[in-house]
Amino acid sequence: MTLEVKFTKLFINGDFVDAISEKTFETRDPRTGDVIGRVAEGDKEDVDLAVKAARKAFDHGKWPRMSGYERGRIMMKYADLIDQQKEELAKLECLDAGKLLALTKVVDIEGSADMLRYYAGAADKIHGETLKMAGNLHGYTLREPIGVVGHIIPWNFPSLMFFSKVSPALAAGCTMIVKPAEQTPLTALYHAFLAKEAGIPDGVINVVTGFGSTAGASIASHMDIDMVSFTGSTAVGRKIMETAAKSNLKPVSLELGGKSPIIIFDDADIDMAVDLARTATFYNKGEACIAGSRVYVQEGIYDKFVTKVTESMKSWVVGDPFDPHVHQGPQVDKAQFEKVLSYIEHGKREGATLVTGGKPCGEKGYYIEPAIFTDVEEDMLIAKDEIFGPVMSLMKFKTIEEAIEKANNTKYGLAAGVVTKDLNIANRMSRSIRAGIIWINCYLIIDRGCPFGGFKMSGFGKDSGMHALEKYLQVKSVITPIFDSPWL
Amino acid sequence: MATKNKMNGNSEDHSFEVPEIKIKYTKLFINGHFVDSVSGKTFETRDPRTGEVIARIAEGDKEDVDLAVKAAREAFDHGKWPRMSGYERGRILMKYAELIEENVEELAALDSVDAGKLFGAGKLIDIPSASHLLRYYAGAADKVHGETLKMSRELQGYTLKEPVGVAGLIIPWNYPTTMFFFKAAPALAAGCTLVVKPAEQTPLSALFYARLAKQAGIPDGVLNVITGFGPTAGAAVASHMDIDKVSFTGSTEVGRLVMEAAAKSNLKSVSLELGGKSPLIIFDDANVDMAVNLARMAIFTNKGEVCVAGSRVYVQEGIYDEFVKKAAESAKNWVVGDPFNPRVQQGPQVDKKQFERVLKYIESGTREGATLLTGGKPCGDKGYYIEPTIFIDVKDDMSIAQDEIFGPVMSLMKFKTIEEAIQKANNTRFGLAAGIVTKDLNIANRVSRSIRAGSIWINCYFAFDADCPFGGYKMSGFGKDMGLDALDKYLHTKSVVTPLYDSPWL
């Protein structure tokens, strides 16, 4: 299968341009480790140009001054163009990130178009409020676009992450600079091309491919960017927030790591629970911030669960993500591949029991057999750290109080799953777990209408839903005295 | 020199009474008790009318913050407060508001001797507004709504808005009471527990509020107050690994440090209300006398120690000359003196450091070529009093036009067209507030839409209201105080999703 990589340059002010330094960097196919192509490597000077274009487009251009309805029409066209190109986009994304072709087409690419449409429909419904003041005053709030926004996108869901940030920002009337992850620059540049085709004016969306410590850092520290939205690791999230503080005090939103627990009660349907846990941990080769990497099973069904989940791994196929029979492609790159394997080693060394998988597989590329550990103690590294790979830590619990305590025993708070038929257990657990999204008898359900974002060190700020618009808006209060009015 | 209406510390007018001021509370308030700091250290707080020491207050540092956070964490994770209904929390907050009103004289006196604030204004405005705000949030506590969602598939989804946990509140010295409740009231209503770090210049009323909190029935550990300094106690709050959120009002420089510390520690979310250089734009159709009064009030209220001070006044050329004349006259009639004197409109600057800083800015104004229209000198032989000062012939790039002075210094400038006014208004890194004076509906609408600031006041200024969100754009920070929006700082949103089976309706 050959795939032409059409777009490899930075997209600034409506044009594809080389980096000022003319440097390029390679992006690799994780199935083999081979280089797919070279992409322009943006740095500070390129970010400066992009910000100049975005600032002009915001301060003087049409986009923020269009009605929300008109912005929505253009975003709808954009969504249509994505749908039309979904085959090519899905292939490109799979090549770059090792994602499964069949799923990517539907979940990631069509999902991106649907996300765009959701916010296209929201753009003309951005309401402020009139206030009930305590004196003779007329007061109202206006919700205005915050200005030039920087989006720093991770590599695990390149298109979905691109659109979960870009869509609400566009709807709000902002202009933006997108910095895709260096591991996965390809679809972002294609999306830039389609934006122009759809009629998004020059300068509104700019894409600067490059590395985090150069291009990404320039965005976080830029004096003329009004807000940064970041999804990625906790370590880099810290740097972004610090840099924002040191520069122009731009507000930031951070969606960071997770170590999300799944809690399976005795009354669960075991087969359903096994299936849920398996998908929760191994979906997208475990490269998901919400991966259900800690699985707690109540003692009544524990042994049966262990047997069944181990058995179920036999039908879990690791291989070429372009093959529709495969469930798990390669890890995104060599660094991640090695990191996951080292965690597996740690698990063994710390005394957990590796019941299945855990070895690299295939002679080329970055494939890892999905691993399940039992006899995991709470303080082991594999139970505390975000591994970001296909590694499940399976643990037993007795009482609901124990489950709650263990679920919350983490610095993260991104998501959690609860499997039970009991209404009261479900209500109690969902109220007790300190995480941003609680899935009851399901997992990985990301709906564009449902706010998504973590508690604690999983970050702050929401993607999806109407909440996501808040990040890209500012509230202005306008007050005038009222004279001779019989009504407040 | 003394104009007949200006008073100084040695004024002959002793016709007013200064209430007897007893400093009852001088220790840290942790877990429901007043305690010494772990180190035993104390620091002094001074009366800016004279520069003299009023009292010594316990000096909290990292170990004391640790104890406070422990108490707040226990109160949050295991105590009643977050698990009470919003209604019950509201009842207690209503009682708290009542107790504040019962003690209004004493509280206003504390803020006057600590911060040089007007005693009359404290009794009539500052303190009652704080209890009003408490009641506002008391009434909101049982109305914290999440939403049910319209999902795109067979899923039941809803959001819960839950208290974020232990909140660190860092309070400035210019409105010790107002700022205490701007932050504590919504945080309490939301069900959070708090560690409050009042400014070192003004610790007195905060400790009194701690006492009243306990009296009102707020459980031990829910509200803790650690007096002390920014680089020690404040920094300990910003960098604490077990504080879930920090809300800060103060200078832009310290705001940076708070956000950095939050990033370096546990990535706690922060909200910042920082400085301002707010413009007041007066159009030709304004009533000049009304505009002069408004402009005077906008810059000299609270001795100019207000983040939203209208420190840049732009007057359209048609009325400029008349305005300048009347402004100079009105500044001369603005009475500076002992804040306990009901005739006085402007007390002393809060401390020596601020006093010297303002005088330095006045000096730089002259040096940079602006014309001193009136005032500009310190007055009185004791304390930190400064004459209300107006500069004209100010250029936009002068430091008195760009920097936040935080004192009674007005920069008066002329403009021709509405486009020029908008451009000048926005020519600042800040974006806290702005005022517009005009009778014209279209000018009002256009200019209010064009200025990048968080509060736009049309034909008024300082129009704060409990229901109206307040917070800046740009480098004036992010996050809102007041209004229902402020609750969001102390809440986080949890989504709960369950599949629907065999249901005919989504």
mmCIF file of C-alpha atoms in Angstrom, chain A residues 129-417:
data_model
loop_
_atom_site.group_PDB
_atom_site.id
_atom_site.type_symbol
_atom_site.label_atom_id
_atom_site.label_comp_id
_atom_site.label_asym_id
_atom_site.label_seq_id
_atom_site.Cartn_x
_atom_site.Cartn_y
_atom_site.Cartn_z
ATOM 1 C CA GLU A 129 -26.727 36.997 30.761
ATOM 2 C CA THR A 130 -28.627 39.960 32.040
ATOM 3 C CA LEU A 131 -28.061 40.324 35.755
ATOM 4 C CA LYS A 132 -30.322 41.029 38.671
ATOM 5 C CA MET A 133 -28.427 43.824 40.307
ATOM 6 C CA ALA A 134 -29.137 45.044 43.805
ATOM 7 C CA GLY A 135 -29.255 48.734 42.885
ATOM 8 C CA ASN A 136 -30.728 50.790 40.043
ATOM 9 C CA LEU A 137 -28.359 49.323 37.551
ATOM 10 C CA HIS A 138 -28.672 47.631 34.200
ATOM 11 C CA GLY A 139 -26.031 44.942 33.960
ATOM 12 C CA TYR A 140 -25.285 42.245 31.443
ATOM 13 C CA THR A 141 -22.419 40.000 30.500
ATOM 14 C CA LEU A 142 -20.994 39.504 27.022
ATOM 15 C CA ARG A 143 -19.022 36.383 26.162
ATOM 16 C CA GLU A 144 -16.295 37.385 23.759
ATOM 17 C CA PRO A 145 -13.585 35.367 22.037
ATOM 18 C CA ILE A 146 -10.419 35.466 24.064
ATOM 19 C CA GLY A 147 -8.180 36.168 21.059
ATOM 20 C CA VAL A 148 -5.227 34.236 19.671
ATOM 21 C CA VAL A 149 -5.100 30.712 21.069
ATOM 22 C CA GLY A 150 -2.287 28.164 21.090
ATOM 23 C CA HIS A 151 -3.227 24.495 20.855
ATOM 24 C CA ILE A 152 -0.640 21.881 21.702
ATOM 25 C CA ILE A 153 -1.827 18.513 20.454
ATOM 26 C CA PRO A 154 -0.658 15.012 21.510
ATOM 27 C CA TRP A 155 0.129 12.069 19.246
ATOM 28 C CA ASN A 156 -2.315 9.417 20.456
ATOM 29 C CA PHE A 157 -5.471 10.743 18.766
ATOM 30 C CA PRO A 158 -4.028 13.268 16.340
ATOM 31 C CA SER A 159 -7.231 14.203 14.493
ATOM 32 C CA LEU A 160 -9.642 13.924 17.409
ATOM 33 C CA MET A 161 -7.380 16.041 19.593
ATOM 34 C CA PHE A 162 -6.923 18.562 16.777
ATOM 35 C CA PHE A 163 -10.666 19.012 16.463
ATOM 36 C CA SER A 164 -11.588 18.862 20.119
ATOM 37 C CA LYS A 165 -9.479 21.958 20.505
ATOM 38 C CA VAL A 166 -9.866 23.699 17.178
ATOM 39 C CA SER A 167 -13.649 23.317 16.873
ATOM 40 C CA PRO A 168 -14.752 25.180 19.999
ATOM 41 C CA ALA A 169 -12.041 27.786 19.467
ATOM 42 C CA LEU A 170 -13.299 28.416 15.920
ATOM 43 C CA ALA A 171 -16.915 28.563 17.064
ATOM 44 C CA ALA A 172 -15.991 31.087 19.743
ATOM 45 C CA GLY A 173 -14.400 33.320 17.086
ATOM 46 C CA CYS A 174 -10.777 32.881 18.083
ATOM 47 C CA THR A 175 -7.802 32.522 15.781
ATOM 48 C CA MET A 176 -5.188 29.920 16.486
ATOM 49 C CA ILE A 177 -1.811 28.301 16.159
ATOM 50 C CA VAL A 178 -1.797 24.521 16.316
ATOM 51 C CA LYS A 179 1.369 22.668 17.262
ATOM 52 C CA PRO A 180 0.843 18.973 16.507
ATOM 53 C CA ALA A 181 3.011 16.361 18.219
ATOM 54 C CA GLU A 182 6.286 15.719 16.423
ATOM 55 C CA GLN A 183 5.429 12.012 16.237
ATOM 56 C CA THR A 184 2.242 12.679 14.259
ATOM 57 C CA PRO A 185 2.337 15.816 12.088
ATOM 58 C CA LEU A 186 0.751 14.445 8.937
ATOM 59 C CA THR A 187 -3.014 14.688 9.345
ATOM 60 C CA ALA A 188 -2.763 18.117 10.991
ATOM 61 C CA LEU A 189 -1.295 19.596 7.841
ATOM 62 C CA TYR A 190 -4.005 17.971 5.746
ATOM 63 C CA HIS A 191 -6.633 19.448 8.074
ATOM 64 C CA ALA A 192 -5.025 22.849 7.521
ATOM 65 C CA PHE A 193 -5.428 22.430 3.771
ATOM 66 C CA LEU A 194 -9.079 21.440 4.154
ATOM 67 C CA ALA A 195 -9.689 24.455 6.416
ATOM 68 C CA LYS A 196 -8.676 26.766 3.621
ATOM 69 C CA GLU A 197 -10.788 24.811 1.133
ATOM 70 C CA ALA A 198 -13.768 25.211 3.434
ATOM 71 C CA GLY A 199 -13.403 28.988 3.453
ATOM 72 C CA ILE A 200 -11.746 29.578 6.789
ATOM 73 C CA PRO A 201 -9.935 32.876 6.200
ATOM 74 C CA ASP A 202 -6.158 33.057 6.060
ATOM 75 C CA GLY A 203 -4.530 33.453 9.427
ATOM 76 C CA VAL A 204 -7.399 31.953 11.412
ATOM 77 C CA ILE A 205 -5.870 28.471 11.606
ATOM 78 C CA ASN A 206 -2.105 28.150 11.453
ATOM 79 C CA VAL A 207 -0.215 24.896 11.892
ATOM 80 C CA VAL A 208 3.417 24.844 12.977
ATOM 81 C CA THR A 209 4.891 21.358 13.035
ATOM 82 C CA GLY A 210 8.005 20.845 15.094
ATOM 83 C CA PHE A 211 9.199 19.802 18.511
ATOM 84 C CA GLY A 212 7.848 20.527 21.957
ATOM 85 C CA SER A 213 10.966 22.078 23.399
ATOM 86 C CA THR A 214 11.234 24.533 20.513
ATOM 87 C CA ALA A 215 7.929 25.238 18.771
ATOM 88 C CA GLY A 216 5.781 24.148 21.708
ATOM 89 C CA ALA A 217 7.772 26.180 24.201
ATOM 90 C CA SER A 218 7.528 29.246 21.950
ATOM 91 C CA ILE A 219 3.777 29.007 22.037
ATOM 92 C CA ALA A 220 3.606 28.616 25.808
ATOM 93 C CA SER A 221 5.889 31.599 26.314
ATOM 94 C CA HIS A 222 4.585 33.857 23.550
ATOM 95 C CA MET A 223 3.723 37.357 24.711
ATOM 96 C CA ASP A 224 0.973 37.727 22.117
ATOM 97 C CA ILE A 225 -0.899 34.469 22.564
ATOM 98 C CA ASP A 226 -3.938 34.937 24.819
ATOM 99 C CA MET A 227 -4.528 31.370 25.956
ATOM 100 C CA VAL A 228 -2.950 27.929 25.645
ATOM 101 C CA SER A 229 -4.814 24.655 25.544
ATOM 102 C CA PHE A 230 -2.604 21.615 26.107
ATOM 103 C CA THR A 231 -3.166 17.872 26.117
ATOM 104 C CA GLY A 232 -0.194 15.702 26.943
ATOM 105 C CA SER A 233 1.976 14.461 29.774
ATOM 106 C CA THR A 234 1.864 15.868 33.284
ATOM 107 C CA ALA A 235 5.580 16.701 33.101
ATOM 108 C CA VAL A 236 5.153 18.869 30.024
ATOM 109 C CA GLY A 237 1.904 20.323 31.356
ATOM 110 C CA ARG A 238 3.856 21.740 34.271
ATOM 111 C CA LYS A 239 6.300 23.419 31.956
ATOM 112 C CA ILE A 240 3.483 24.945 29.925
ATOM 113 C CA MET A 241 1.858 26.436 33.022
ATOM 114 C CA GLU A 242 5.143 27.745 34.374
ATOM 115 C CA THR A 243 6.055 29.283 31.054
ATOM 116 C CA ALA A 244 2.638 30.885 30.739
ATOM 117 C CA ALA A 245 3.120 32.415 34.191
ATOM 118 C CA LYS A 246 6.588 33.692 33.371
ATOM 119 C CA SER A 247 5.536 35.265 30.080
ATOM 120 C CA ASN A 248 2.225 37.107 29.770
ATOM 121 C CA LEU A 249 0.134 35.249 32.389
ATOM 122 C CA LYS A 250 -2.006 33.667 29.688
ATOM 123 C CA PRO A 251 -4.610 31.291 31.128
ATOM 124 C CA VAL A 252 -3.948 27.635 30.377
ATOM 125 C CA SER A 253 -6.036 24.511 30.263
ATOM 126 C CA LEU A 254 -4.345 21.199 30.763
ATOM 127 C CA GLU A 255 -5.523 17.716 30.028
ATOM 128 C CA LEU A 256 -2.838 15.483 31.442
ATOM 129 C CA GLY A 257 -2.206 11.908 32.414
ATOM 130 C CA GLY A 258 -4.336 9.391 34.225
ATOM 131 C CA LYS A 259 -4.223 6.110 36.100
ATOM 132 C CA SER A 260 -7.888 5.389 35.881
ATOM 133 C CA PRO A 261 -9.442 2.574 37.912
ATOM 134 C CA ILE A 262 -12.153 0.166 36.829
ATOM 135 C CA ILE A 263 -14.079 -1.317 39.730
ATOM 136 C CA ILE A 264 -15.942 -4.518 39.069
ATOM 137 C CA PHE A 265 -18.429 -5.680 41.674
ATOM 138 C CA ASP A 266 -19.559 -9.224 42.421
ATOM 139 C CA ASP A 267 -22.898 -8.718 40.698
ATOM 140 C CA ALA A 268 -21.277 -7.878 37.377
ATOM 141 C CA ASP A 269 -21.800 -10.013 34.313
ATOM 142 C CA ILE A 270 -18.290 -11.448 34.166
ATOM 143 C CA ASP A 271 -18.082 -11.828 30.418
ATOM 144 C CA MET A 272 -19.219 -8.266 29.912
ATOM 145 C CA ALA A 273 -16.742 -7.090 32.571
ATOM 146 C CA VAL A 274 -13.867 -8.961 30.978
ATOM 147 C CA ASP A 275 -14.646 -7.436 27.629
ATOM 148 C CA LEU A 276 -14.928 -3.965 29.135
ATOM 149 C CA ALA A 277 -11.650 -4.250 31.054
ATOM 150 C CA ARG A 278 -9.813 -5.583 28.046
ATOM 151 C CA THR A 279 -11.016 -2.767 25.801
ATOM 152 C CA ALA A 280 -10.431 -0.187 28.517
ATOM 153 C CA THR A 281 -6.794 -1.101 28.978
ATOM 154 C CA PHE A 282 -5.685 -2.182 25.528
ATOM 155 C CA TYR A 283 -7.644 0.097 23.211
ATOM 156 C CA ASN A 284 -5.346 2.140 20.994
ATOM 157 C CA LYS A 285 -2.458 0.018 22.289
ATOM 158 C CA GLY A 286 -2.949 1.493 25.767
ATOM 159 C CA GLU A 287 -2.002 4.923 24.446
ATOM 160 C CA ALA A 288 -5.016 6.686 25.926
ATOM 161 C CA CYS A 289 -4.996 9.122 28.829
ATOM 162 C CA ILE A 290 -8.168 7.473 30.104
ATOM 163 C CA ALA A 291 -6.890 3.896 29.825
ATOM 164 C CA GLY A 292 -8.391 1.770 32.564
ATOM 165 C CA SER A 293 -5.007 0.559 33.677
ATOM 166 C CA ARG A 294 -5.963 -0.434 37.234
ATOM 167 C CA VAL A 295 -8.636 -3.093 37.366
ATOM 168 C CA TYR A 296 -10.140 -3.906 40.788
ATOM 169 C CA VAL A 297 -12.301 -7.014 40.925
ATOM 170 C CA GLN A 298 -14.396 -7.911 43.966
ATOM 171 C CA GLU A 299 -13.223 -11.125 45.582
ATOM 172 C CA GLY A 300 -16.401 -13.099 44.870
ATOM 173 C CA ILE A 301 -15.662 -13.170 41.143
ATOM 174 C CA TYR A 302 -11.936 -12.511 41.188
ATOM 175 C CA ASP A 303 -10.602 -15.955 40.333
ATOM 176 C CA LYS A 304 -13.110 -16.504 37.583
ATOM 177 C CA PHE A 305 -12.309 -13.055 36.231
ATOM 178 C CA VAL A 306 -8.578 -13.703 36.119
ATOM 179 C CA THR A 307 -9.109 -16.945 34.241
ATOM 180 C CA LYS A 308 -11.482 -15.405 31.746
ATOM 181 C CA VAL A 309 -9.517 -12.256 31.076
ATOM 182 C CA THR A 310 -6.334 -14.248 30.538
ATOM 183 C CA GLU A 311 -8.256 -16.537 28.185
ATOM 184 C CA SER A 312 -9.736 -13.563 26.350
ATOM 185 C CA MET A 313 -6.265 -12.297 25.454
ATOM 186 C CA LYS A 314 -5.832 -15.295 23.184
ATOM 187 C CA SER A 315 -8.273 -13.737 20.756
ATOM 188 C CA TRP A 316 -6.671 -10.288 20.972
ATOM 189 C CA VAL A 317 -4.676 -9.867 17.809
ATOM 190 C CA VAL A 318 -1.528 -7.757 17.634
ATOM 191 C CA GLY A 319 -0.373 -6.874 14.149
ATOM 192 C CA ASP A 320 -0.462 -4.527 11.196
ATOM 193 C CA PRO A 321 -3.096 -1.873 11.968
ATOM 194 C CA PHE A 322 -4.173 -1.822 8.338
ATOM 195 C CA ASP A 323 -5.375 -5.402 8.756
ATOM 196 C CA PRO A 324 -9.076 -5.355 9.751
ATOM 197 C CA HIS A 325 -8.621 -8.453 11.952
ATOM 198 C CA VAL A 326 -6.045 -6.776 14.160
ATOM 199 C CA HIS A 327 -6.976 -5.307 17.568
ATOM 200 C CA GLN A 328 -3.688 -3.691 18.444
ATOM 201 C CA GLY A 329 -1.094 -1.971 16.293
ATOM 202 C CA PRO A 330 2.433 -0.914 17.221
ATOM 203 C CA GLN A 331 3.315 1.624 19.935
ATOM 204 C CA VAL A 332 3.759 5.084 18.398
ATOM 205 C CA ASP A 333 7.556 5.208 18.372
ATOM 206 C CA LYS A 334 10.754 3.717 19.729
ATOM 207 C CA ALA A 335 10.823 5.865 22.878
ATOM 208 C CA GLN A 336 7.340 4.805 23.932
ATOM 209 C CA PHE A 337 8.058 1.178 23.015
ATOM 210 C CA GLU A 338 11.117 1.115 25.256
ATOM 211 C CA LYS A 339 9.349 2.951 28.071
ATOM 212 C CA VAL A 340 6.524 0.412 28.179
ATOM 213 C CA LEU A 341 8.901 -2.537 28.134
ATOM 214 C CA SER A 342 10.861 -1.037 30.995
ATOM 215 C CA TYR A 343 7.671 -0.707 33.063
ATOM 216 C CA ILE A 344 6.912 -4.341 32.383
ATOM 217 C CA GLU A 345 10.382 -5.223 33.656
ATOM 218 C CA HIS A 346 9.724 -3.101 36.740
ATOM 219 C CA GLY A 347 6.488 -4.926 37.396
ATOM 220 C CA LYS A 348 8.252 -8.253 37.347
ATOM 221 C CA ARG A 349 11.108 -6.994 39.487
ATOM 222 C CA GLU A 350 8.742 -5.488 42.048
ATOM 223 C CA GLY A 351 7.127 -8.879 42.522
ATOM 224 C CA ALA A 352 3.909 -8.693 40.517
ATOM 225 C CA THR A 353 2.913 -11.809 38.584
ATOM 226 C CA LEU A 354 2.925 -11.525 34.807
ATOM 227 C CA VAL A 355 0.089 -13.850 33.760
ATOM 228 C CA THR A 356 0.211 -13.148 30.057
ATOM 229 C CA GLY A 357 2.050 -11.188 27.388
ATOM 230 C CA GLY A 358 4.664 -8.535 28.133
ATOM 231 C CA LYS A 359 7.221 -9.312 25.428
ATOM 232 C CA PRO A 360 7.946 -7.393 22.274
ATOM 233 C CA CYS A 361 6.672 -9.137 19.166
ATOM 234 C CA GLY A 362 7.511 -9.098 15.512
ATOM 235 C CA GLU A 363 10.976 -8.461 14.139
ATOM 236 C CA LYS A 364 10.336 -4.894 13.014
ATOM 237 C CA GLY A 365 8.483 -1.954 14.445
ATOM 238 C CA TYR A 366 7.209 -1.351 17.974
ATOM 239 C CA TYR A 367 4.763 -4.152 18.749
ATOM 240 C CA ILE A 368 4.225 -5.347 22.337
ATOM 241 C CA GLU A 369 2.184 -8.317 23.539
ATOM 242 C CA PRO A 370 -0.614 -6.996 25.808
ATOM 243 C CA ALA A 371 0.438 -7.692 29.408
ATOM 244 C CA ILE A 372 -1.657 -8.567 32.452
ATOM 245 C CA PHE A 373 -0.170 -8.449 35.947
ATOM 246 C CA THR A 374 -1.816 -9.898 39.052
ATOM 247 C CA ASP A 375 -0.621 -9.683 42.670
ATOM 248 C CA VAL A 376 -0.032 -5.991 42.176
ATOM 249 C CA GLU A 377 0.494 -3.929 45.341
ATOM 250 C CA GLU A 378 -0.835 -0.353 45.472
ATOM 251 C CA ASP A 379 2.607 1.144 45.891
ATOM 252 C CA MET A 380 4.239 -0.597 42.953
ATOM 253 C CA LEU A 381 5.304 1.622 40.082
ATOM 254 C CA ILE A 382 3.045 -0.207 37.655
ATOM 255 C CA ALA A 383 0.085 0.652 39.914
ATOM 256 C CA LYS A 384 1.020 4.322 40.322
ATOM 257 C CA ASP A 385 2.660 5.570 37.150
ATOM 258 C CA GLU A 386 0.927 6.117 33.848
ATOM 259 C CA ILE A 387 2.525 3.547 31.579
ATOM 260 C CA PHE A 388 0.754 4.532 28.347
ATOM 261 C CA GLY A 389 0.980 1.071 26.917
ATOM 262 C CA PRO A 390 -0.877 -2.267 26.858
ATOM 263 C CA VAL A 391 -0.332 -3.201 30.514
ATOM 264 C CA MET A 392 -3.168 -4.101 32.888
ATOM 265 C CA SER A 393 -2.718 -4.236 36.679
ATOM 266 C CA LEU A 394 -5.317 -6.554 38.129
ATOM 267 C CA MET A 395 -6.145 -6.322 41.852
ATOM 268 C CA LYS A 396 -8.688 -7.733 44.256
ATOM 269 C CA PHE A 397 -10.956 -5.927 46.715
ATOM 270 C CA LYS A 398 -13.411 -6.952 49.390
ATOM 271 C CA THR A 399 -15.665 -4.081 50.411
ATOM 272 C CA ILE A 400 -17.035 -1.010 48.673
ATOM 273 C CA GLU A 401 -15.135 1.240 51.109
ATOM 274 C CA GLU A 402 -11.898 -0.448 50.119
ATOM 275 C CA ALA A 403 -12.743 0.029 46.450
ATOM 276 C CA ILE A 404 -13.402 3.731 46.939
ATOM 277 C CA GLU A 405 -10.190 4.207 48.870
ATOM 278 C CA LYS A 406 -8.097 2.385 46.299
ATOM 279 C CA ALA A 407 -9.756 4.124 43.384
ATOM 280 C CA ASN A 408 -8.889 7.526 44.882
ATOM 281 C CA ASN A 409 -5.377 6.490 45.899
ATOM 282 C CA THR A 410 -3.685 8.262 42.982
ATOM 283 C CA LYS A 411 -2.453 11.741 42.189
ATOM 284 C CA TYR A 412 -4.512 11.587 39.008
ATOM 285 C CA GLY A 413 -8.263 11.990 38.567
ATOM 286 C CA LEU A 414 -9.133 11.650 34.902
ATOM 287 C CA ALA A 415 -11.703 8.871 34.672
ATOM 288 C CA ALA A 416 -13.061 5.773 36.360
ATOM 289 C CA GLY A 417 -15.281 2.846 35.450
#
